[in-house]
CSV table of C-alpha atoms in Angstrom, one decimal:
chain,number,residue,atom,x,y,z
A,179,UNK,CA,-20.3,12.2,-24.3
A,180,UNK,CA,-21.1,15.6,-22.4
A,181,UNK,CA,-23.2,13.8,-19.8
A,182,UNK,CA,-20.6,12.2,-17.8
A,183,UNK,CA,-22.6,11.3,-14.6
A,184,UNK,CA,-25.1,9.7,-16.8
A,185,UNK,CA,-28.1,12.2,-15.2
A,186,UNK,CA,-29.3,13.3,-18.7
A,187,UNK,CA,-28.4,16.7,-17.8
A,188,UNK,CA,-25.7,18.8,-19.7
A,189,UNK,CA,-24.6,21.5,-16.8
A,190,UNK,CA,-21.9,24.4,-18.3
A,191,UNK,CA,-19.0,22.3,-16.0
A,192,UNK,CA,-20.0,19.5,-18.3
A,193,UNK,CA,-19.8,21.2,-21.5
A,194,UNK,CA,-16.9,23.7,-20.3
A,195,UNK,CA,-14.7,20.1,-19.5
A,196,UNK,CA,-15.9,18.4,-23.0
A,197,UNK,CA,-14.7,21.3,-24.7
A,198,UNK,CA,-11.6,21.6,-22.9
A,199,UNK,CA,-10.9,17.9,-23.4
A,200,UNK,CA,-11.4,18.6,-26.9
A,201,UNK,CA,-9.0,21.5,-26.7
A,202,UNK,CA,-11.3,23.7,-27.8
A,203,UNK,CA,-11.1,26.6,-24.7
A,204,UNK,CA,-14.0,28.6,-24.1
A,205,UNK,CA,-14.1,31.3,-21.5
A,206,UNK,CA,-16.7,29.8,-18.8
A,207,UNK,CA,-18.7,33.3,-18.3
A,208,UNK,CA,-19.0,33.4,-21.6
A,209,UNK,CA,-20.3,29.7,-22.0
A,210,UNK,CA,-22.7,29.9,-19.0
A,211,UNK,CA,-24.2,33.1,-20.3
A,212,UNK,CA,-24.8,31.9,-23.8
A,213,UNK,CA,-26.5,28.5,-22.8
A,214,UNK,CA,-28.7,30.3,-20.0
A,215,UNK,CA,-30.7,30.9,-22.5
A,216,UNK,CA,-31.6,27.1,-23.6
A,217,UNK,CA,-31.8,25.7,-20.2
A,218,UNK,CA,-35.5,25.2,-19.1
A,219,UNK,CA,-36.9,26.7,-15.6
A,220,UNK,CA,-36.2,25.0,-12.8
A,221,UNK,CA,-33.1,22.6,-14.5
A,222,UNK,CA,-29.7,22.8,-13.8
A,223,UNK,CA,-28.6,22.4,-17.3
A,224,UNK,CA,-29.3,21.5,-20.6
A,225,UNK,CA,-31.8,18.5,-21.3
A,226,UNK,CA,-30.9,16.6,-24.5
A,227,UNK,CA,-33.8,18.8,-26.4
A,228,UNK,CA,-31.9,21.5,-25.1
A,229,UNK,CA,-28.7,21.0,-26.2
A,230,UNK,CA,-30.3,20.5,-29.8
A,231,UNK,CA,-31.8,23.8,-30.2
A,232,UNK,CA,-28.4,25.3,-28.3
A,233,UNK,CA,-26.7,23.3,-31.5
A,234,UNK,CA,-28.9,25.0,-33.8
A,235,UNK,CA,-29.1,28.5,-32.4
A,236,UNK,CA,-32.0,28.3,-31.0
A,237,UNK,CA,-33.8,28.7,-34.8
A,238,UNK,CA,-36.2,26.0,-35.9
A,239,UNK,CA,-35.2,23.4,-38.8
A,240,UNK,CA,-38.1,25.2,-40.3
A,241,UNK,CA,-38.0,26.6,-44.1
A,242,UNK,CA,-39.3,30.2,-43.5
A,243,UNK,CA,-37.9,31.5,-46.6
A,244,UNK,CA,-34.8,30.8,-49.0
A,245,UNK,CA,-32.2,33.3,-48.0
A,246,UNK,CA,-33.0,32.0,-43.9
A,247,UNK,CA,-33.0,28.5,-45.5
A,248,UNK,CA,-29.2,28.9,-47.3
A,249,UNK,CA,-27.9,30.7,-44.3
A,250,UNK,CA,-28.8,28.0,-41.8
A,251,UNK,CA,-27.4,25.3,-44.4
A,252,UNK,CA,-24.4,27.1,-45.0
A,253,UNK,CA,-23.8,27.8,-40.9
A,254,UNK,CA,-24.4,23.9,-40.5
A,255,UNK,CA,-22.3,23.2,-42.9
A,256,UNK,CA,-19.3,25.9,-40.8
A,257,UNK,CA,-20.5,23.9,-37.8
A,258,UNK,CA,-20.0,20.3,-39.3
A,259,UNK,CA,-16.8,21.9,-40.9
A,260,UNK,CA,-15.4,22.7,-37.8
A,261,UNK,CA,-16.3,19.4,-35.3
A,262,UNK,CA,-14.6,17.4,-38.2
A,263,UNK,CA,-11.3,19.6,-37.7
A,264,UNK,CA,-11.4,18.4,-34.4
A,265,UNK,CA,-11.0,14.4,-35.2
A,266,UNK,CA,-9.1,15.1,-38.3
A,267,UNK,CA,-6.1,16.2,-36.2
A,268,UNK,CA,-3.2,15.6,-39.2
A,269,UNK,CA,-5.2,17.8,-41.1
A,270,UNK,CA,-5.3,15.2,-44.1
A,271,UNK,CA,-9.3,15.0,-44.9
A,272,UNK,CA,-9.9,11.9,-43.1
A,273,UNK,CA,-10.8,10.9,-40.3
A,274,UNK,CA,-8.6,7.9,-39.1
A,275,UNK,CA,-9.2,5.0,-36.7
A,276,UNK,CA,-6.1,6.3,-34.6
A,277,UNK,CA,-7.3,10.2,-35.0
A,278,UNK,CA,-11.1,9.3,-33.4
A,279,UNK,CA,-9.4,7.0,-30.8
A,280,UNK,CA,-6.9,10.0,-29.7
A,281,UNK,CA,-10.5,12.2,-29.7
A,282,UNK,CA,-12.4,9.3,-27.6
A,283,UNK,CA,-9.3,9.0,-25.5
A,284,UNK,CA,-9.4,12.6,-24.2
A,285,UNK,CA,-13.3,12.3,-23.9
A,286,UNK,CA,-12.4,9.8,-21.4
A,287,UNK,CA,-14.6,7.1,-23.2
A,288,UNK,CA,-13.7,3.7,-22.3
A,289,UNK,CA,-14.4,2.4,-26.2
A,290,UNK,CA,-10.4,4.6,-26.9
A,291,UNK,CA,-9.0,1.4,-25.4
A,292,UNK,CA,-10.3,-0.9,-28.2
A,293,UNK,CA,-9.1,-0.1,-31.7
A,294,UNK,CA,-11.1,-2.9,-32.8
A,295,UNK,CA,-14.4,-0.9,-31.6
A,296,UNK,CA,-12.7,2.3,-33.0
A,297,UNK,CA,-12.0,0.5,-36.0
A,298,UNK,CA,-15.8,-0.6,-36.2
A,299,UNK,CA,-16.9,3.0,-35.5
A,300,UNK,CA,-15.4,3.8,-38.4
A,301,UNK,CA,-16.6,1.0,-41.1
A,302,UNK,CA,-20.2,2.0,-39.3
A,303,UNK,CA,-20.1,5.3,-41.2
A,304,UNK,CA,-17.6,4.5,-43.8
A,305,UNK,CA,-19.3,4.5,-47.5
A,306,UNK,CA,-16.9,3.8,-49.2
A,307,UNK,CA,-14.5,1.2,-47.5
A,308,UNK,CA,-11.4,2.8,-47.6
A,309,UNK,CA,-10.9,2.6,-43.7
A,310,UNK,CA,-11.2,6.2,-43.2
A,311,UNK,CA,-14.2,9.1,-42.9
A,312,UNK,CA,-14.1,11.8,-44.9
A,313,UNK,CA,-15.9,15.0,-44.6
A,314,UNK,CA,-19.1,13.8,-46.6
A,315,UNK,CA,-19.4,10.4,-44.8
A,316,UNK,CA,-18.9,12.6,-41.5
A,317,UNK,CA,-21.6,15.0,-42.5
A,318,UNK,CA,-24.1,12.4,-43.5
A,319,UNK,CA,-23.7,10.6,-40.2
A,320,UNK,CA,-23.7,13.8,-38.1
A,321,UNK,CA,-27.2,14.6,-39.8
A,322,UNK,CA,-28.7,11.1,-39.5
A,323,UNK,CA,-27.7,10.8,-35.9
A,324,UNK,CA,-29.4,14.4,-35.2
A,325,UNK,CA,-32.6,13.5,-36.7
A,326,UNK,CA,-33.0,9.8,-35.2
A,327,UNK,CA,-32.6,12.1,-32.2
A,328,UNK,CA,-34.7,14.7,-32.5
């Protein structure tokens, strides 16, 4: 979604547009200045590896003790806690197939103009068949879809 130009490069403009598109603002300076730090010599942005560790703070998914272990699990869970406040626009708990086409619509991805795509997106992930993702379906498809990944 951040990769528009399909060059497997995430550049700040990228990200800074994505977020904005989301309505989540961010102050570019500060953006360009925090992900400097996760782009690789010689690149002009963030490979896909890259953007992981960005996601995760740059801190390995190691277990190095039980208090680091809890406070990565409970900042991952803030983290998760927040994206799903960005589909869940009513505020309701769940994720509808009208609130993740309004998201994929201001991504600009062309699957917004299908709600029968939308509407698969959502039985993909949805447990429970009641048409709608909550938080837990959410979070257990945000984790599966970062470790196929990584």
């Amino acid at each position: 979604m951040f990769d528009k130009n399909g060059d497997e490069i995430i550049t700040v403009h990228d990200l800074s547009q994505a977020l904005t598109l989301l309505g989540l603002d961010a102050d570019f300076s500060e953006l360009e200045s925090t992900i400097q730090a996760h782009i690789k010599s010689g690149n002009d942005g963030l490979e896909f590896e890259d953007f992981v560790s960005l996601h995760h703070g740059g801190q390995q998914l190691q277990q190095q003790d039980h208090d680091q272990s809890a406070h990565e699990i409970s900042q991952e869970e803030s983290d998760l806690s927040e994206a799903f406040k960005v589909f869940d626009e009513d505020g309701d708990g769940y994720i509808s197939a009208h609130e993740l086409q309004v998201v994929l619509r201001k991504l600009g991805l062309p699957e917004a103009t299908e709600i029968d795509r939308v509407e698969q997106m959502i039985f993909s992930v949805d447990r429970n068949q009641d048409g709608q993702v909550d938080f837990f379906e959410f979070k257990d498809m945000m984790r599966s879809v970062l470790i196929s990944t990584s």
